Coordinates of N, CA and C in Angstrom, one line a residue:
Chain A
M1 N 45.5 -105.7 -91.0 CA 46.5 -106.2 -91.6 C 46.2 -105.9 -93.1
N2 N 44.9 -106.3 -93.6 CA 44.8 -106.1 -94.9 C 44.6 -104.8 -95.4
T3 N 43.7 -104.2 -94.4 CA 43.7 -102.5 -94.7 C 44.8 -101.8 -95.0
N4 N 45.8 -102.2 -94.0 CA 47.2 -101.3 -94.3 C 48.0 -102.0 -95.8
R5 N 47.7 -102.9 -95.9 CA 48.3 -103.5 -97.0 C 47.8 -102.8 -98.3
R6 N 46.4 -102.4 -98.3 CA 45.9 -101.9 -99.2 C 46.0 -100.6 -99.3
S7 N 46.0 -99.8 -98.3 CA 46.4 -98.3 -98.3 C 47.9 -98.0 -98.8
F8 N 48.6 -99.0 -98.1 CA 50.1 -99.1 -98.7 C 50.2 -98.9 -100.1
L9 N 49.5 -99.9 -100.9 CA 49.6 -100.3 -102.2 C 49.1 -99.0 -103.0
K10 N 48.1 -98.5 -102.7 CA 47.4 -97.6 -103.2 C 48.3 -96.1 -103.2
S11 N 48.9 -96.0 -102.0 CA 49.7 -94.9 -101.7 C 51.0 -94.8 -102.9
S12 N 51.5 -96.1 -102.6 CA 52.6 -96.1 -103.2 C 52.4 -96.0 -104.9
V13 N 51.2 -96.3 -105.5 CA 51.0 -96.4 -106.9 C 50.8 -95.1 -107.1
T14 N 50.4 -94.1 -106.5 CA 49.8 -92.7 -106.7 C 51.3 -92.1 -106.8
A15 N 52.1 -92.4 -105.9 CA 53.2 -91.7 -105.7 C 54.2 -91.9 -106.9
S16 N 54.4 -93.0 -107.1 CA 55.5 -93.5 -108.4 C 54.7 -92.8 -109.7
A17 N 53.3 -92.9 -109.9 CA 53.0 -92.4 -111.0 C 53.3 -91.0 -111.2
I18 N 52.9 -90.2 -110.1 CA 53.3 -88.7 -110.2 C 54.9 -88.8 -110.6
G19 N 55.8 -89.6 -109.6 CA 57.0 -89.5 -109.9 C 57.5 -89.6 -111.2
I20 N 56.9 -90.4 -112.1 CA 57.4 -90.9 -113.4 C 56.8 -89.9 -114.1
A21 N 55.6 -89.4 -114.0 CA 55.2 -88.2 -114.8 C 56.3 -86.7 -114.7
V22 N 56.9 -86.3 -113.6 CA 57.3 -85.5 -113.1 C 58.8 -85.9 -114.0
G23 N 59.2 -87.0 -113.6 CA 60.6 -87.3 -114.1 C 61.0 -87.6 -115.8
A24 N 59.9 -87.8 -116.5 CA 59.6 -87.8 -117.5 C 59.6 -86.4 -118.6
G25 N 59.4 -85.5 -117.4 CA 59.2 -84.2 -117.9 C 57.8 -83.7 -118.6
L26 N 57.0 -84.8 -118.3 CA 55.5 -84.5 -118.9 C 54.7 -83.2 -118.2
I27 N 55.0 -83.0 -117.0 CA 54.5 -82.0 -116.2 C 55.6 -81.5 -115.2
S28 N 55.7 -80.1 -114.8 CA 56.6 -79.9 -114.1 C 56.1 -79.9 -112.8
P29 N 57.0 -80.1 -111.7 CA 56.5 -80.2 -110.0 C 55.6 -79.1 -109.8
R30 N 55.9 -78.0 -110.4 CA 54.9 -76.7 -110.1 C 53.5 -77.0 -110.5
A31 N 53.5 -77.5 -112.1 CA 52.2 -77.5 -112.2 C 51.5 -78.7 -111.5
V32 N 52.1 -79.6 -110.9 CA 51.4 -80.5 -110.1 C 51.0 -80.0 -108.9
L33 N 51.8 -79.3 -108.2 CA 51.3 -78.6 -106.8 C 50.3 -77.4 -106.9
A34 N 50.5 -76.6 -107.8 CA 49.9 -75.4 -107.7 C 48.8 -75.2 -109.0
A35 N 47.5 -75.0 -108.7 CA 46.5 -74.7 -109.7 C 46.4 -73.1 -109.7
W36 N 45.3 -72.7 -110.4 CA 45.2 -71.3 -110.4 C 44.8 -70.8 -109.1
P37 N 45.7 -69.8 -108.4 CA 45.4 -69.5 -107.1 C 44.4 -68.7 -106.7
K38 N 43.0 -69.1 -106.8 CA 41.8 -68.3 -106.7 C 41.8 -67.5 -105.5
A39 N 42.0 -67.5 -104.4 CA 42.0 -66.8 -103.3 C 42.9 -65.7 -103.2
A40 N 44.2 -65.8 -104.1 CA 45.1 -64.8 -104.2 C 44.6 -63.7 -105.1
F41 N 43.7 -64.2 -106.2 CA 43.4 -63.2 -106.9 C 41.9 -62.6 -106.6
Q42 N 41.4 -63.2 -105.4 CA 40.3 -62.3 -104.9 C 40.5 -61.6 -103.9
A43 N 41.8 -61.7 -103.1 CA 42.2 -61.0 -102.2 C 41.9 -59.3 -102.5
T44 N 41.7 -58.6 -101.3 CA 41.4 -57.3 -101.5 C 42.3 -56.2 -101.3
D45 N 43.5 -56.9 -100.4 CA 44.6 -56.3 -99.9 C 46.0 -57.1 -100.2
V46 N 46.8 -56.2 -100.5 CA 48.3 -56.5 -101.2 C 48.7 -57.7 -99.9
N47 N 48.7 -57.6 -98.8 CA 49.3 -58.6 -98.1 C 48.8 -59.9 -98.1
S48 N 47.3 -60.0 -98.1 CA 46.6 -61.2 -98.0 C 46.5 -62.0 -99.7
A49 N 47.0 -61.2 -100.4 CA 47.2 -61.6 -101.8 C 48.5 -62.2 -101.8
L50 N 49.3 -61.6 -101.2 CA 50.9 -62.0 -101.2 C 50.9 -63.6 -100.3
S51 N 50.4 -63.5 -99.4 CA 50.4 -64.7 -98.6 C 49.7 -65.9 -99.6
A52 N 48.4 -65.5 -100.3 CA 48.0 -66.5 -100.7 C 48.5 -67.2 -102.0
A53 N 49.3 -66.1 -102.9 CA 49.8 -66.5 -104.0 C 51.1 -67.0 -103.6
L54 N 51.8 -66.4 -102.6 CA 53.4 -67.1 -102.4 C 53.5 -67.5 -101.1
G55 N 52.7 -67.5 -100.0 CA 53.1 -68.1 -98.7 C 53.4 -67.3 -97.9
A56 N 53.8 -66.0 -98.2 CA 54.4 -65.0 -97.4 C 53.9 -63.7 -97.7
S57 N 54.1 -62.8 -96.9 CA 54.1 -61.5 -97.3 C 55.1 -60.3 -96.9
N58 N 56.1 -61.0 -96.1 CA 57.2 -60.1 -95.7 C 58.2 -59.9 -96.9
A59 N 57.9 -59.2 -97.7 CA 59.0 -58.9 -98.9 C 59.9 -57.9 -98.5
S60 N 61.2 -58.0 -98.7 CA 62.4 -57.1 -98.7 C 62.6 -56.2 -99.9
P61 N 62.9 -55.1 -99.9 CA 63.0 -54.1 -100.9 C 64.4 -54.6 -101.6
S62 N 64.7 -54.6 -103.0 CA 65.9 -55.1 -103.6 C 66.3 -54.2 -104.4
G63 N 67.3 -53.6 -104.6 CA 68.1 -52.9 -105.8 C 68.2 -53.8 -106.8
D64 N 68.5 -55.1 -106.9 CA 68.2 -55.9 -108.1 C 67.2 -56.2 -109.0
I65 N 66.5 -55.7 -108.4 CA 65.0 -55.9 -109.4 C 64.9 -54.5 -110.2
K66 N 64.5 -54.5 -111.4 CA 64.3 -53.5 -112.3 C 62.7 -53.2 -112.7
L67 N 62.3 -52.4 -112.3 CA 60.7 -52.3 -112.8 C 60.3 -51.1 -113.5
K68 N 59.9 -51.4 -114.9 CA 60.0 -50.4 -115.9 C 58.4 -50.3 -116.0
A69 N 58.1 -48.9 -116.1 CA 56.5 -48.6 -115.8 C 56.5 -47.0 -116.1
P70 N 55.7 -46.6 -117.0 CA 55.6 -45.2 -117.3 C 55.2 -44.5 -115.9
D71 N 55.8 -42.9 -115.9 CA 55.6 -42.2 -115.1 C 54.0 -41.8 -114.7
I72 N 53.3 -41.4 -115.9 CA 52.2 -41.0 -116.4 C 51.4 -42.1 -117.2
A73 N 50.6 -42.9 -117.1 CA 49.8 -43.8 -117.9 C 48.5 -42.8 -118.4
E74 N 48.2 -42.4 -119.5 CA 47.1 -41.5 -120.1 C 45.8 -42.7 -120.0
N75 N 45.9 -44.0 -120.4 CA 45.0 -44.9 -120.2 C 45.3 -46.0 -119.3
G76 N 44.4 -46.2 -118.3 CA 44.6 -46.9 -117.3 C 44.5 -48.8 -117.8
A77 N 43.9 -48.8 -119.0 CA 43.4 -50.1 -119.0 C 44.5 -50.8 -120.0
V78 N 45.7 -50.0 -120.4 CA 46.9 -50.7 -121.0 C 48.3 -49.9 -120.4
V79 N 48.6 -50.5 -119.4 CA 50.1 -49.7 -118.8 C 51.0 -51.0 -119.0
P80 N 51.8 -50.6 -119.7 CA 53.0 -51.7 -120.2 C 54.0 -51.5 -118.8
V81 N 54.4 -52.8 -118.6 CA 54.9 -53.1 -117.2 C 56.2 -53.9 -117.8
T82 N 57.5 -53.8 -117.4 CA 58.6 -54.8 -117.4 C 59.1 -54.8 -116.4
V83 N 59.5 -56.3 -115.8 CA 60.1 -56.4 -114.6 C 61.4 -57.2 -115.1
T84 N 62.7 -56.8 -114.4 CA 63.6 -57.3 -114.8 C 64.6 -57.9 -113.3
S85 N 64.6 -59.0 -113.0 CA 65.4 -59.3 -111.7 C 66.5 -60.0 -111.9
K86 N 67.7 -59.5 -111.4 CA 69.0 -60.2 -111.4 C 69.3 -60.9 -110.2
I87 N 68.3 -61.3 -109.3 CA 68.4 -62.0 -108.2 C 68.6 -63.7 -108.8
A88 N 69.6 -64.2 -108.2 CA 69.9 -65.7 -108.8 C 68.7 -66.5 -108.3
G89 N 68.4 -67.5 -108.9 CA 67.3 -68.5 -108.6 C 66.1 -67.8 -108.6
T90 N 65.5 -67.0 -109.2 CA 64.3 -66.3 -109.3 C 63.5 -67.5 -109.8
E91 N 62.4 -67.6 -108.9 CA 61.4 -68.7 -108.9 C 60.0 -68.0 -109.6
S92 N 59.6 -66.9 -109.1 CA 58.3 -66.4 -109.9 C 58.2 -65.0 -109.6
I93 N 57.6 -64.3 -110.6 CA 57.6 -62.9 -110.5 C 56.0 -62.4 -110.4
S94 N 55.9 -61.9 -109.5 CA 54.2 -61.4 -109.7 C 54.1 -59.9 -109.6
I95 N 53.0 -59.2 -110.0 CA 52.9 -57.9 -110.6 C 51.6 -57.7 -109.6
I96 N 51.7 -56.6 -108.8 CA 50.7 -56.0 -107.9 C 50.3 -54.8 -108.3
V97 N 49.1 -54.3 -108.3 CA 48.8 -53.0 -108.2 C 48.2 -52.8 -107.2
A98 N 49.0 -51.8 -106.2 CA 48.3 -51.9 -104.8 C 46.7 -51.3 -104.8
K99 N 46.4 -50.4 -105.6 CA 44.9 -49.7 -105.2 C 43.8 -50.3 -106.2
N100 N 44.1 -51.3 -106.9 CA 43.1 -52.1 -107.7 C 42.4 -52.9 -106.6
A101 N 40.9 -53.1 -107.1 CA 40.2 -53.7 -106.3 C 40.7 -55.1 -106.0
T102 N 41.3 -55.9 -106.7 CA 42.1 -57.0 -106.5 C 43.3 -56.8 -106.9
P103 N 44.2 -56.4 -105.9 CA 45.9 -56.0 -106.1 C 46.6 -57.0 -107.2
L104 N 46.4 -58.4 -107.2 CA 47.3 -59.3 -107.5 C 46.9 -58.8 -109.2
A105 N 47.9 -58.8 -110.3 CA 47.5 -58.9 -111.2 C 48.0 -60.0 -112.0
A106 N 48.9 -60.8 -111.9 CA 49.6 -61.8 -112.5 C 50.9 -62.5 -111.5
T107 N 50.7 -63.8 -111.5 CA 52.0 -64.5 -111.0 C 52.7 -65.1 -112.5
F108 N 54.0 -65.4 -112.4 CA 54.5 -65.9 -113.5 C 55.7 -66.9 -113.0
N109 N 55.3 -68.0 -113.0 CA 56.3 -69.0 -112.7 C 57.3 -69.3 -113.4
L110 N 58.5 -69.4 -113.2 CA 59.6 -69.3 -114.0 C 60.4 -70.7 -114.0
A111 N 60.9 -71.4 -115.2 CA 61.3 -72.6 -115.0 C 62.9 -72.2 -114.7
S112 N 64.0 -73.3 -114.4 CA 65.1 -73.0 -114.0 C 66.1 -72.1 -115.1
N113 N 65.8 -72.5 -116.4 CA 66.4 -72.0 -117.3 C 65.6 -70.6 -117.9
T114 N 64.8 -69.9 -117.3 CA 64.1 -68.9 -117.7 C 64.7 -67.8 -117.0
E115 N 64.6 -66.7 -118.0 CA 65.4 -65.5 -117.1 C 64.2 -64.9 -116.4
G116 N 64.9 -63.8 -115.6 CA 64.3 -63.2 -114.6 C 63.6 -61.8 -115.4
F117 N 63.0 -61.9 -116.3 CA 62.5 -61.0 -117.1 C 60.9 -61.3 -117.7
I118 N 60.2 -60.4 -117.5 CA 58.7 -60.5 -117.9 C 58.3 -59.2 -118.3
S119 N 57.6 -58.9 -119.6 CA 56.9 -57.7 -119.9 C 55.5 -58.3 -120.4
T120 N 54.7 -57.4 -119.9 CA 53.3 -57.6 -119.9 C 52.4 -56.0 -119.9
R121 N 51.5 -55.8 -120.0 CA 50.4 -54.9 -119.9 C 49.3 -55.1 -119.1
I122 N 49.1 -54.1 -118.2 CA 48.2 -54.3 -117.1 C 47.1 -53.3 -117.1
K123 N 46.0 -53.4 -116.3 CA 44.9 -52.5 -116.0 C 45.3 -51.7 -114.8
M124 N 45.2 -50.5 -114.7 CA 44.8 -49.9 -113.3 C 43.8 -48.9 -113.3
G125 N 43.1 -49.3 -112.1 CA 41.9 -48.2 -111.6 C 42.0 -46.6 -111.4
K126 N 43.2 -46.6 -111.1 CA 43.7 -45.4 -110.4 C 45.0 -45.3 -110.2
T127 N 45.5 -43.8 -109.9 CA 47.0 -43.7 -109.5 C 47.5 -44.6 -108.6
S128 N 48.5 -45.3 -108.5 CA 48.7 -46.2 -107.7 C 50.2 -46.7 -107.7
D129 N 50.8 -47.3 -106.8 CA 52.0 -48.2 -106.8 C 51.8 -49.4 -107.5
V130 N 52.8 -49.7 -108.5 CA 52.9 -50.9 -109.1 C 54.2 -51.5 -108.2
V131 N 53.8 -52.8 -108.0 CA 54.8 -53.7 -107.3 C 55.2 -54.8 -107.7
A132 N 56.4 -54.8 -107.9 CA 56.8 -56.3 -108.5 C 57.6 -57.1 -107.3
V133 N 56.8 -58.3 -107.2 CA 57.5 -59.2 -106.0 C 58.0 -60.5 -107.0
I134 N 59.1 -60.6 -106.0 CA 60.3 -61.9 -106.9 C 60.4 -63.0 -105.7
K135 N 60.2 -64.1 -106.1 CA 60.3 -65.1 -105.4 C 61.7 -65.9 -105.6
A136 N 62.7 -65.9 -104.7 CA 63.8 -66.8 -104.8 C 64.3 -67.3 -103.5
G137 N 64.5 -68.5 -103.9 CA 65.2 -69.0 -102.6 C 64.2 -69.0 -101.4
G138 N 62.9 -69.1 -101.7 CA 62.1 -69.3 -100.6 C 61.8 -67.9 -100.0
K139 N 62.5 -66.5 -100.4 CA 62.4 -65.4 -99.8 C 61.7 -64.5 -100.9
L140 N 61.2 -63.1 -100.3 CA 60.2 -62.5 -101.2 C 61.3 -61.1 -101.3
Y141 N 61.5 -60.7 -102.8 CA 62.0 -59.5 -102.8 C 60.9 -58.5 -103.5
T142 N 61.2 -57.3 -103.3 CA 60.3 -56.3 -104.0 C 60.8 -55.0 -104.6
A143 N 60.1 -54.6 -105.7 CA 60.4 -53.3 -105.9 C 59.2 -52.7 -106.3
K144 N 59.2 -51.2 -106.5 CA 57.9 -50.5 -106.5 C 57.9 -49.2 -107.5
K145 N 57.0 -48.8 -108.1 CA 56.9 -47.6 -108.6 C 55.5 -47.1 -108.7
E146 N 55.4 -45.7 -108.5 CA 54.2 -45.0 -108.7 C 53.7 -44.7 -109.9
V147 N 52.4 -45.2 -110.3 CA 52.1 -44.8 -111.9 C 50.9 -43.8 -111.8
K148 N 50.8 -42.8 -112.3 CA 49.8 -41.7 -112.6 C 49.1 -42.2 -113.3
V149 N 47.7 -42.3 -113.2 CA 46.7 -43.0 -114.2 C 45.6 -41.4 -114.2
T150 N 45.4 -41.1 -115.7 CA 44.3 -39.9 -115.9 C 43.4 -40.5 -116.1
I151 N 43.3 -41.9 -116.8 CA 41.8 -42.2 -117.3 C 42.0 -43.8 -116.7
G152 N 41.0 -44.2 -116.0 CA 41.1 -45.6 -115.1 C 40.7 -46.5 -116.2
G153 N 41.0 -47.9 -115.8 CA 41.1 -48.8 -116.8 C 40.2 -49.9 -116.1
C154 N 39.5 -49.4 -115.2 CA 38.5 -50.6 -114.5 C 37.2 -49.7 -114.5
G155 N 36.1 -50.5 -114.7 CA 34.7 -50.0 -114.8 C 34.5 -49.0 -116.1
G156 N 33.5 -48.5 -116.0 CA 33.4 -47.7 -117.3 C 31.9 -48.0 -117.5
Chain B
M1 N 37.8 -70.8 -131.1 CA 39.0 -69.7 -131.0 C 40.1 -70.4 -131.6
A2 N 40.1 -70.1 -133.0 CA 41.2 -70.8 -133.5 C 42.1 -69.4 -133.9
K3 N 43.5 -69.6 -133.9 CA 44.5 -68.6 -133.9 C 44.1 -67.3 -133.0
S4 N 43.9 -67.5 -131.9 CA 43.9 -66.3 -131.0 C 45.1 -65.9 -130.8
I5 N 46.4 -66.8 -131.0 CA 47.6 -66.6 -130.4 C 48.5 -66.2 -131.1
K6 N 49.4 -65.2 -131.2 CA 50.4 -64.7 -132.2 C 51.9 -64.9 -131.2
I7 N 52.9 -65.7 -132.0 CA 54.1 -66.1 -131.1 C 55.4 -65.4 -131.8
R8 N 56.2 -64.6 -131.5 CA 57.5 -64.4 -132.1 C 58.5 -65.2 -131.0
A9 N 59.4 -65.9 -131.6 CA 60.4 -66.5 -130.8 C 61.8 -66.6 -131.7
K10 N 62.8 -66.0 -131.1 CA 64.2 -65.8 -131.8 C 65.2 -66.0 -130.5
V11 N 66.1 -66.5 -131.2 CA 67.3 -66.7 -130.3 C 68.2 -65.8 -130.7
K12 N 68.9 -65.2 -129.6 CA 69.8 -64.1 -129.8 C 70.9 -64.5 -128.7
G13 N 72.4 -64.8 -129.1 CA 73.2 -64.8 -127.9 C 72.8 -66.0 -126.9
G14 N 72.2 -67.3 -127.4 CA 72.0 -68.1 -126.4 C 70.6 -67.9 -125.6
V15 N 70.3 -66.9 -125.8 CA 69.0 -66.3 -125.2 C 67.4 -66.4 -126.0
T16 N 66.6 -66.9 -125.8 CA 65.4 -67.2 -126.7 C 64.2 -65.7 -126.2
I17 N 64.1 -64.9 -126.9 CA 63.2 -63.8 -126.5 C 61.9 -64.3 -127.1
V18 N 61.0 -64.5 -126.5 CA 59.6 -64.7 -126.7 C 58.7 -63.6 -126.7
K19 N 58.0 -63.2 -127.6 CA 56.7 -62.3 -127.2 C 55.8 -63.0 -128.0
T20 N 54.5 -62.8 -127.1 CA 53.1 -63.3 -127.3 C 52.0 -62.4 -127.3
L21 N 51.2 -62.6 -128.4 CA 50.1 -61.6 -128.3 C 48.9 -62.7 -128.6
I22 N 47.8 -62.4 -127.1 CA 46.9 -63.3 -127.5 C 45.4 -62.3 -127.5
S23 N 44.8 -62.9 -128.6 CA 43.3 -61.8 -128.7 C 42.3 -62.5 -127.3
H24 N 42.1 -61.8 -126.8 CA 40.9 -62.2 -125.9 C 40.1 -61.0 -124.9
P25 N 39.0 -61.1 -124.8 CA 38.3 -59.5 -124.5 C 38.8 -59.2 -123.1
M26 N 39.5 -60.5 -122.0 CA 39.7 -60.1 -120.7 C 38.3 -59.2 -120.1
E27 N 37.5 -59.3 -119.8 CA 36.3 -58.8 -118.9 C 36.8 -59.1 -117.9
T28 N 36.5 -58.0 -116.8 CA 37.0 -58.2 -115.6 C 35.6 -58.5 -114.6
G29 N 34.4 -58.6 -115.5 CA 33.2 -58.7 -114.6 C 32.7 -57.5 -113.6
M30 N 33.2 -56.4 -114.0 CA 33.0 -55.2 -113.0 C 32.2 -54.1 -113.9
R31 N 32.9 -54.2 -115.4 CA 32.1 -53.2 -116.1 C 30.6 -53.6 -116.6
K32 N 29.9 -52.3 -116.7 CA 28.5 -52.4 -116.9 C 28.4 -52.1 -118.3
N33 N 27.2 -52.8 -118.9 CA 26.9 -52.7 -120.3 C 26.0 -51.3 -120.2
K34 N 26.6 -50.3 -120.8 CA 25.9 -48.7 -120.8 C 24.4 -49.0 -121.0
K35 N 24.0 -49.9 -122.0 CA 22.5 -49.6 -122.4 C 21.8 -50.1 -121.3
T36 N 22.0 -51.6 -120.8 CA 20.9 -52.1 -119.9 C 21.4 -52.3 -118.7
G37 N 22.4 -51.4 -118.4 CA 22.9 -51.5 -116.9 C 23.1 -52.7 -116.2
K38 N 23.4 -53.8 -117.1 CA 23.9 -55.1 -116.5 C 25.0 -55.2 -116.6
K39 N 25.8 -56.0 -115.5 CA 27.4 -56.4 -115.6 C 27.6 -57.4 -116.6
I40 N 28.7 -57.0 -117.0 CA 29.2 -57.8 -118.3 C 30.0 -58.9 -117.3
P41 N 29.7 -60.1 -117.8 CA 30.4 -61.3 -117.0 C 31.6 -61.6 -117.3
A42 N 32.1 -61.9 -116.1 CA 33.6 -61.9 -116.2 C 34.3 -63.0 -117.3
E43 N 35.1 -62.6 -117.9 CA 35.7 -63.5 -119.2 C 37.4 -63.3 -119.1
Y44 N 38.1 -64.0 -118.6 CA 39.4 -63.6 -118.5 C 40.3 -65.0 -118.6
I45 N 41.6 -64.4 -119.2 CA 42.5 -65.7 -119.1 C 42.9 -66.0 -117.6
Q46 N 43.4 -67.2 -117.2 CA 43.5 -67.7 -115.8 C 45.0 -68.2 -116.0
E47 N 45.1 -69.0 -117.1 CA 46.7 -69.7 -116.9 C 47.3 -69.6 -118.5
V48 N 48.2 -69.4 -118.7 CA 48.9 -69.3 -119.8 C 50.5 -70.5 -119.4
T49 N 50.3 -71.1 -120.3 CA 51.6 -72.1 -120.0 C 52.3 -72.1 -121.3
C50 N 53.8 -71.9 -121.1 CA 54.9 -72.2 -122.5 C 55.6 -73.1 -122.4
T51 N 55.8 -74.0 -123.0 CA 56.8 -74.9 -123.2 C 57.5 -75.1 -124.4
H52 N 58.8 -75.5 -124.0 CA 60.0 -75.5 -125.0 C 60.3 -77.1 -125.4
N53 N 59.8 -77.5 -126.4 CA 60.2 -79.1 -127.0 C 59.6 -80.0 -125.9
G54 N 58.2 -79.5 -125.5 CA 57.5 -80.4 -124.3 C 57.9 -79.9 -122.8
K55 N 59.3 -79.1 -122.9 CA 59.5 -78.9 -121.3 C 59.1 -77.4 -121.0
N56 N 58.3 -77.5 -119.6 CA 57.7 -76.2 -119.3 C 58.9 -74.9 -119.0
V57 N 58.4 -74.0 -119.7 CA 59.6 -72.7 -119.3 C 59.1 -71.5 -118.4
L58 N 57.5 -71.4 -118.9 CA 56.8 -70.8 -117.9 C 55.3 -71.0 -117.8
T59 N 54.8 -70.8 -116.5 CA 53.5 -70.8 -116.1 C 53.0 -69.7 -115.5
A60 N 51.8 -69.0 -116.2 CA 51.7 -67.7 -115.7 C 50.2 -67.8 -115.4
Y61 N 49.9 -67.1 -114.0 CA 48.2 -67.3 -113.6 C 48.2 -65.7 -113.6
W62 N 47.2 -65.4 -114.5 CA 46.8 -64.2 -114.6 C 45.4 -63.9 -113.9
G63 N 45.2 -62.4 -113.4 CA 43.8 -62.1 -113.0 C 43.1 -61.2 -113.7
T64 N 42.3 -60.4 -113.2 CA 41.2 -59.4 -114.2 C 42.2 -58.3 -114.9
A65 N 43.3 -58.2 -113.9 CA 44.1 -56.7 -114.0 C 45.1 -57.0 -115.3
I66 N 45.0 -57.9 -116.1 CA 45.7 -58.0 -117.2 C 45.1 -57.4 -118.4
S67 N 45.7 -56.8 -119.3 CA 45.1 -55.7 -120.2 C 44.2 -56.7 -121.4
K68 N 43.4 -56.2 -122.0 CA 42.6 -56.6 -123.2 C 43.5 -57.2 -124.1
N69 N 43.5 -58.2 -124.7 CA 44.5 -58.6 -125.8 C 45.8 -59.0 -125.3
P70 N 46.0 -59.5 -124.3 CA 47.3 -59.5 -123.5 C 48.5 -59.8 -124.2
Y71 N 49.3 -58.8 -124.2 CA 50.8 -58.9 -124.5 C 51.7 -59.7 -123.2
M72 N 52.5 -60.5 -123.6 CA 53.4 -60.9 -122.8 C 55.0 -61.2 -123.4
S73 N 55.8 -61.0 -122.7 CA 57.3 -61.3 -123.1 C 57.8 -61.9 -122.3
F74 N 58.7 -63.0 -122.4 CA 59.7 -63.6 -121.6 C 60.6 -64.2 -122.2
Q75 N 62.0 -64.3 -121.5 CA 63.4 -64.8 -122.3 C 63.7 -66.2 -121.3
F76 N 64.1 -67.2 -122.1 CA 64.7 -68.4 -121.7 C 66.1 -68.9 -122.3
K77 N 66.7 -69.5 -121.5 CA 68.0 -70.1 -122.2 C 67.9 -71.5 -122.7
G78 N 68.7 -72.0 -123.7 CA 69.0 -73.6 -123.8 C 68.2 -73.9 -125.1
A79 N 67.4 -73.2 -125.8 CA 66.8 -73.4 -126.8 C 67.6 -73.0 -128.4
K80 N 67.6 -73.8 -129.4 CA 68.2 -73.3 -130.5 C 67.2 -73.2 -131.8
S81 N 67.6 -72.6 -132.8 CA 66.7 -72.2 -133.7 C 66.3 -73.8 -134.5
G82 N 64.8 -73.7 -134.4 CA 64.2 -74.7 -135.1 C 63.5 -75.4 -134.2
D83 N 63.8 -75.1 -132.8 CA 63.2 -75.9 -131.6 C 61.6 -75.4 -131.6
K84 N 60.6 -76.4 -131.0 CA 59.4 -76.0 -130.9 C 59.0 -75.2 -129.7
L85 N 58.3 -74.2 -129.9 CA 57.6 -73.6 -128.8 C 56.2 -73.4 -128.6
K86 N 55.3 -73.9 -127.7 CA 54.0 -74.1 -127.8 C 53.6 -73.2 -126.6
V87 N 52.6 -72.3 -126.7 CA 51.8 -71.4 -125.7 C 50.4 -71.9 -125.7
S88 N 50.0 -72.1 -124.4 CA 48.6 -72.2 -124.6 C 48.0 -71.3 -123.3
W89 N 46.8 -71.2 -123.5 CA 45.9 -70.4 -122.5 C 44.6 -71.1 -122.1
L90 N 44.0 -70.5 -121.1 CA 42.9 -71.4 -120.3 C 42.3 -70.2 -119.8
D91 N 40.7 -70.0 -119.9 CA 40.1 -69.0 -119.4 C 39.3 -69.4 -118.2
N92 N 38.4 -68.6 -117.7 CA 37.9 -68.8 -116.6 C 36.3 -69.6 -116.9
K93 N 36.2 -69.4 -118.3 CA 34.9 -70.1 -118.7 C 35.2 -71.5 -119.2
G94 N 36.8 -71.8 -119.2 CA 37.0 -73.0 -119.6 C 37.3 -73.2 -121.0
K95 N 37.4 -71.7 -121.7 CA 37.6 -72.1 -123.0 C 39.2 -71.9 -123.0
S96 N 39.7 -72.9 -124.0 CA 41.1 -72.6 -124.4 C 41.6 -72.8 -125.7
D97 N 43.2 -72.3 -125.8 CA 43.5 -72.4 -127.1 C 45.3 -72.5 -127.0
S98 N 45.6 -73.1 -128.1 CA 47.1 -73.3 -128.4 C 47.9 -73.0 -129.4
A99 N 49.0 -72.7 -129.5 CA 49.5 -72.6 -130.5 C 51.3 -72.9 -130.8
E100 N 51.7 -73.3 -131.7 CA 53.0 -73.8 -131.5 C 53.8 -73.6 -132.9
V101 N 55.2 -72.6 -132.6 CA 55.9 -72.2 -133.5 C 57.4 -72.7 -133.5
K102 N 57.9 -72.4 -134.8 CA 59.4 -73.2 -134.5 C 60.4 -71.8 -134.3
I103 N 61.2 -71.9 -133.3 CA 62.0 -70.6 -133.0 C 62.9 -70.5 -134.1
K104 N 63.1 -69.2 -134.3 CA 64.0 -68.9 -135.3 C 65.3 -68.4 -134.8

């Protein structure tokens, strides 16, 4: 009886503390749930990186994603990549370089008022497909583009 | 690590365009020092968070494949001129920095 009461109190206190913090906008729900996904960034193939980062790897190609990257990158250390998603309710944008030692380059988690747009610069070891993976409504959508690299950006 | 972040934020037609530039080596841990042949230890940003008036608008998780001195641009709705935009980062060595600007 006593132990039940104790654990009940404990759990309700913890739950309400998180609830208050989220409600007050101090921390977003995502920030509470997800920390830096170590397994995803250490994964050495695309599918396991996707499963670790986004919980699934079965992404379907979508024409609503625009992936802008150069056809030929002279310097693999700095490859500008821009992803624009027109999919409603885009929750996150991940950038993957298929042939890098660890394919996952970055995951951007977007708030509800953040547009489906990300522009950044990535490193590429060699010529490879650059893949954008969008998570929206629990499903994954993808678009890819091959970028030819003349000088690798990893190692040296 | 003061002033490692440069931010430009501007409202245009209801959408705020944010551009950030962080000065950081972004070492992958794979590169070797040519003289000694030893590997240069990894040092890279893992997490970047952006908040608008204290409310989170973007959380980015980065791996080693983000270029040195990372550039990032994103857009969000609902901000007006004079609002505060804060950007902070945290790297794998536990170093961090943050900067705040007023949206133009």
